[in-house]
Short mmCIF file of C-alpha atoms in Angstrom, two decimals:
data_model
loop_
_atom_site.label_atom_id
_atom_site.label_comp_id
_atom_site.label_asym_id
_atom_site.label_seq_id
_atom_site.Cartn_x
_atom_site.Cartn_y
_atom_site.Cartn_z
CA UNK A 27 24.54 152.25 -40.32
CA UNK A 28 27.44 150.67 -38.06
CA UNK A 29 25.43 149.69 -34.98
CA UNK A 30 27.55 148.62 -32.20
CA UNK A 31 31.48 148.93 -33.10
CA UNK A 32 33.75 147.33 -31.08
CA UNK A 33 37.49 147.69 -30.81
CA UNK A 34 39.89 145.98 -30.93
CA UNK A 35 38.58 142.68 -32.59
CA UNK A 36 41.54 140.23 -31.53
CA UNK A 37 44.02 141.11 -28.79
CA UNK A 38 46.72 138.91 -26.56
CA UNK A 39 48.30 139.93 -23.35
CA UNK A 40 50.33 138.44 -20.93
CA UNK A 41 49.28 137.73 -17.27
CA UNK A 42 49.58 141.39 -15.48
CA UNK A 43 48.83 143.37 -18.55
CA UNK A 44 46.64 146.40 -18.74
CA UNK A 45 44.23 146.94 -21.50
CA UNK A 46 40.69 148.85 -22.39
CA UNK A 47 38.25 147.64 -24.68
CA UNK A 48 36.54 150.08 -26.45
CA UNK A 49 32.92 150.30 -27.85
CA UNK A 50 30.84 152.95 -29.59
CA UNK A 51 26.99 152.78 -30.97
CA UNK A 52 25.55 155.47 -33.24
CA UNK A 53 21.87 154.70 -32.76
CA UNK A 54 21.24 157.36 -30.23
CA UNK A 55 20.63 154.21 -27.32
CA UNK A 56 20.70 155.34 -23.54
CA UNK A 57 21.88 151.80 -22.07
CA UNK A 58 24.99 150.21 -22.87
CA UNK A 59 26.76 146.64 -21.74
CA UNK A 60 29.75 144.67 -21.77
CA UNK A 61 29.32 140.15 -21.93
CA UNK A 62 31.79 137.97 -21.67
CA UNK A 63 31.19 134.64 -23.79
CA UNK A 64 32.51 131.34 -22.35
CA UNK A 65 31.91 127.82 -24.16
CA UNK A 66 28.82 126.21 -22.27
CA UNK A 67 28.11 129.52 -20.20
CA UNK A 68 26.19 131.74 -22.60
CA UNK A 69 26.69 135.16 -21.77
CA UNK A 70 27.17 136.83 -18.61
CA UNK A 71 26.77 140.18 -17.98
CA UNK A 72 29.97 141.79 -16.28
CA UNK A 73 29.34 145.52 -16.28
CA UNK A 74 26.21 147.60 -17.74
CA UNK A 75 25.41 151.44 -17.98
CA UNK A 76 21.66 152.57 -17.86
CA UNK A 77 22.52 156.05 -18.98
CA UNK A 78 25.42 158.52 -19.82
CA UNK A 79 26.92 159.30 -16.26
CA UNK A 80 25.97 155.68 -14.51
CA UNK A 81 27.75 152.57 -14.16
CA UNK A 82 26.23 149.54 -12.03
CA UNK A 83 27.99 146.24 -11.96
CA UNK A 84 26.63 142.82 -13.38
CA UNK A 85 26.78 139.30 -13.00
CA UNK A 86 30.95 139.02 -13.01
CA UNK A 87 32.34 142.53 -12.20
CA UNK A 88 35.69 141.36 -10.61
CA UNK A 89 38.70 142.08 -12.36
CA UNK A 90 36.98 144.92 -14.60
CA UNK A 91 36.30 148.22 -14.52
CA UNK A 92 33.84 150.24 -16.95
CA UNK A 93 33.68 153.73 -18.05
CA UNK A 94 30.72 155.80 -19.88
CA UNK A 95 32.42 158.51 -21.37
CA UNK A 96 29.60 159.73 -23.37
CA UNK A 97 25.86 158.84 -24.74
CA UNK A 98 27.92 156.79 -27.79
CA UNK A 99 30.61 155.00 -25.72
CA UNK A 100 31.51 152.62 -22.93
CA UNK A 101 34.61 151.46 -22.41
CA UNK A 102 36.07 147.91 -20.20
CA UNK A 103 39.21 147.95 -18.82
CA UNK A 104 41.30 144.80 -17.63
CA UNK A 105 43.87 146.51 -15.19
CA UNK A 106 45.69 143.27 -14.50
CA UNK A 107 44.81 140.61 -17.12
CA UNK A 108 44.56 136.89 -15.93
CA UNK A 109 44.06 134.13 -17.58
CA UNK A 110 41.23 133.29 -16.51
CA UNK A 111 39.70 136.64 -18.57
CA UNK A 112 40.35 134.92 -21.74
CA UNK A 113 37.26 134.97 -23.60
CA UNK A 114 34.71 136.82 -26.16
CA UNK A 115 33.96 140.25 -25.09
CA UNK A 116 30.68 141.72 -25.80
CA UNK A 117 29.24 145.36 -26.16
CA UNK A 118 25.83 145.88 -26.73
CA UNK A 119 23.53 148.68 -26.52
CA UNK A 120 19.33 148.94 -25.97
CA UNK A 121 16.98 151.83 -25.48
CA UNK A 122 16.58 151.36 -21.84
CA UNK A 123 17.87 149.51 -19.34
CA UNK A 124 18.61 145.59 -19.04
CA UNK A 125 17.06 144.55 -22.71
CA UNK A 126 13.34 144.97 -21.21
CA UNK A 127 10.24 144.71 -23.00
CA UNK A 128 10.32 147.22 -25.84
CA UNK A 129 14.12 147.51 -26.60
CA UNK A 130 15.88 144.39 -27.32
CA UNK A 131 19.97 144.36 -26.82
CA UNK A 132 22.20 145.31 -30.20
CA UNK A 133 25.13 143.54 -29.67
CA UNK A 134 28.85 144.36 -31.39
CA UNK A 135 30.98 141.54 -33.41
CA UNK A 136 33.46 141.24 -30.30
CA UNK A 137 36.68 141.25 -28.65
CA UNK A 138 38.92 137.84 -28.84
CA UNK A 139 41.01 138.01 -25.80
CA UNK A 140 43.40 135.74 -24.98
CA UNK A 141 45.66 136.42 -21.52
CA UNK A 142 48.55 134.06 -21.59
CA UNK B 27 19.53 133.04 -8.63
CA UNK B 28 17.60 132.65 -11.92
CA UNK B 29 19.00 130.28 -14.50
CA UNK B 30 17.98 129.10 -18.06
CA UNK B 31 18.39 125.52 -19.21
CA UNK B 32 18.56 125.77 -22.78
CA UNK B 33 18.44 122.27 -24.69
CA UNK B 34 19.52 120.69 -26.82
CA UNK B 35 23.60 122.27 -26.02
CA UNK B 36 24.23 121.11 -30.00
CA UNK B 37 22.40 119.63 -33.00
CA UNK B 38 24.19 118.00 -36.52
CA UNK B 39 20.92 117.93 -38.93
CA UNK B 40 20.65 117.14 -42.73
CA UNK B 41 19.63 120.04 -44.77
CA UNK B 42 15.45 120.51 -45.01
CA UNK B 43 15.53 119.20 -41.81
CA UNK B 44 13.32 120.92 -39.26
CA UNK B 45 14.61 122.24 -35.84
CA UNK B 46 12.91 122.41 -32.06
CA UNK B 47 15.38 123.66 -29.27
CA UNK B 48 13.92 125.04 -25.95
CA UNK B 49 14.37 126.76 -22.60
CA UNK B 50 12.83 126.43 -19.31
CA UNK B 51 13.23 127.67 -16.02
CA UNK B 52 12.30 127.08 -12.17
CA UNK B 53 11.78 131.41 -13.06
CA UNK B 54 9.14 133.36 -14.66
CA UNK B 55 9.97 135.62 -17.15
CA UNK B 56 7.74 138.17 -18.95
CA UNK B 57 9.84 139.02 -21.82
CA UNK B 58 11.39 136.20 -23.90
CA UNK B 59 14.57 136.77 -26.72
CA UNK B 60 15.74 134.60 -28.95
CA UNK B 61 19.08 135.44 -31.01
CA UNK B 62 21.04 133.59 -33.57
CA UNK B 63 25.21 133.85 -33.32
CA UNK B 64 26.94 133.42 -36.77
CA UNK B 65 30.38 132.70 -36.50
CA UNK B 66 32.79 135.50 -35.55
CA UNK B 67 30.19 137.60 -35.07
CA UNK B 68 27.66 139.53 -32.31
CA UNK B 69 23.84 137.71 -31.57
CA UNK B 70 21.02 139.17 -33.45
CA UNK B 71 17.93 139.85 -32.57
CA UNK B 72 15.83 136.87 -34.18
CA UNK B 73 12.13 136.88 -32.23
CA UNK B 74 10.96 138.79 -29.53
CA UNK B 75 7.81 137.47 -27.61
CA UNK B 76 6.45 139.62 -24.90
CA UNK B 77 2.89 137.58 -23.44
CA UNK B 78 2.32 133.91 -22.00
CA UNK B 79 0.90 131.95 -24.76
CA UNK B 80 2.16 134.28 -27.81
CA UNK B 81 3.20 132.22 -31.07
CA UNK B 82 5.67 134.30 -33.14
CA UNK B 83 6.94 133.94 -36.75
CA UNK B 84 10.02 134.75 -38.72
CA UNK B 85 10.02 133.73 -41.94
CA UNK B 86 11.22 129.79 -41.28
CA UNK B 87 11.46 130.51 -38.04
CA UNK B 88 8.87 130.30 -35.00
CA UNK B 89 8.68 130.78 -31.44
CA UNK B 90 6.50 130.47 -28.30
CA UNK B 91 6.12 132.31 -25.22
CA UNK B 92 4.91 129.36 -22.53
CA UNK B 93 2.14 129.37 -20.68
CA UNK B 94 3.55 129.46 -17.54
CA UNK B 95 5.56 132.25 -18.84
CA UNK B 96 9.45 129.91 -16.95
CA UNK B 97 9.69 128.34 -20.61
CA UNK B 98 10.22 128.93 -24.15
CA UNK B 99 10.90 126.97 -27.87
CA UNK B 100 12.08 128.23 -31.10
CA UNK B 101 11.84 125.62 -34.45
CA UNK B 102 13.50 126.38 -37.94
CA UNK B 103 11.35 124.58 -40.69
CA UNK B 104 13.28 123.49 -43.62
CA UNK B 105 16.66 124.23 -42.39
CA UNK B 106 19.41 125.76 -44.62
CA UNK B 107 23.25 125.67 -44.37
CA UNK B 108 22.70 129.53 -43.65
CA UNK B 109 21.02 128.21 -40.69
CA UNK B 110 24.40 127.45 -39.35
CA UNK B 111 25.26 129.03 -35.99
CA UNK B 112 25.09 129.46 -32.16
CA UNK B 113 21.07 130.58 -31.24
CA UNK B 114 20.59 131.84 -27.60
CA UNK B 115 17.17 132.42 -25.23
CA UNK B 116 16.87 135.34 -23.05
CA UNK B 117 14.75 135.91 -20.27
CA UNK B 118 13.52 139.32 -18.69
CA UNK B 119 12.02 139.63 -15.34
CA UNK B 120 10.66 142.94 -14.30
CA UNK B 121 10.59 141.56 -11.07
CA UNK B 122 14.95 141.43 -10.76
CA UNK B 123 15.09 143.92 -13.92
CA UNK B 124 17.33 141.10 -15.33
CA UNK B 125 18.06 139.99 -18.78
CA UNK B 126 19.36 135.93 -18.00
CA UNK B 127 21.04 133.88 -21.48
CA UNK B 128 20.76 130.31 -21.85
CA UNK B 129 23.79 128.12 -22.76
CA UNK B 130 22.79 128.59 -26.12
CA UNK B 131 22.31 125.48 -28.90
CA UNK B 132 24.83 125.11 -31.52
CA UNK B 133 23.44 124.05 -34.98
CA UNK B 134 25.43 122.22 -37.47
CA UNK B 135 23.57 122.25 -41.16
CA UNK B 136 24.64 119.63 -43.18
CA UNK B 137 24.32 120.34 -47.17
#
């Protein structure tokens, strides 16, 4: 049972590069997310997706953009990398929307980006 | 906006130690989460406490739901180098339909 996959698991760019992150769950959830992880900052919620065919954005939307292509996957893309984006990126996925009572957040292993 | 404060930011204990870290907030929350990092990996779903006063256990682990629902603490009894990681509150509020992390508290077991 994979969970939440998450690819890839280390990437680096260079300032002005163009990447998606890609993340898939198999157990049948109807909300996904992407965090980023900073030292000291816990994690912040950038972009989330309540169900297939919605996108809404989060705590730190700038500089991202999300897609949910279908029930299993939701995608972040970095159109323009900047250093300041270099961080642990997050997917999880719950039963319904933000984590609330009855359907905790399954999170992924991560994305290691580094934008030099 | 709603923060956490989650203390202490890092701990260095001797094995068979026990562990207290907490969160609080100027906030109330009705759901509270707490998840354990390990290193190079996603959080996991550790406790899950969903009314004011409820006392939770995991095993070694146990948590509490506050009383006036804006704080929450999670101990470790007997702590193992397994024990090792990054552990991180949550908050829900129904209220902003939010899910807020603390800073999270990095333990360091030593054998």
């Amino acid at each position: 049972n994979a969970g939440v996959t998450q690819t890839p698991k280390f990437q680096v760019l260079k300032t002005g590069q163009s990447m998606t992150l890609q993340c898939a769950q198999d157990m049948n959830h109807n909300s996904m997310y992407w965090y980023r992880q900073d030292p000291g900052m816990g994690l912040r919620l950038i972009y989330y997706s309540a169900s297939e065919g919605t996108t809404d954005k989060g705590e730190v939307p700038n500089g991202y953009n999300v897609s949910r292509l279908n029930k299993r996957e939701f995608s972040l893309r970095l159109e323009s990398a900047a250093p300041s984006q270099t961080s642990v990126y997050f997917c999880a996925s719950s039963e319904v929307v933000r984590g609330s009572s009855n359907s905790p957040l399954h999170f992924g292993n991560g994305t290691r980006l580094t934008v030099t | 906006g709603q923060q956490l404060n989650q203390s202490p930011q890092s701990m260095f204990i001797q094995e068979g130690e026990d562990v207290s870290m907490n969160c609080t907030s100027s906030s109330i929350f009705n759901t509270w989460l707490w998840y354990k990092q390990d290193p190079g990996e996603g959080p996991v779903l550790l406790i899950a406490l969903y009314k004011a006063g409820e006392l939770t256990s995991n095993g070694r682990l146990t948590a509490q739901f506050g009383i006036t629902r804006k704080d929450s603490f999670l101990n470790i009894s007997a702590s193992i180098p397994s024990d090792v990681g990054i552990y991180f509150c949550a908050g829900f509020s129904s209220n902003t339909g939010k899910l807020i992390f603390g800073q999270g508290t990095t333990l360091q077991v030593k054998p």
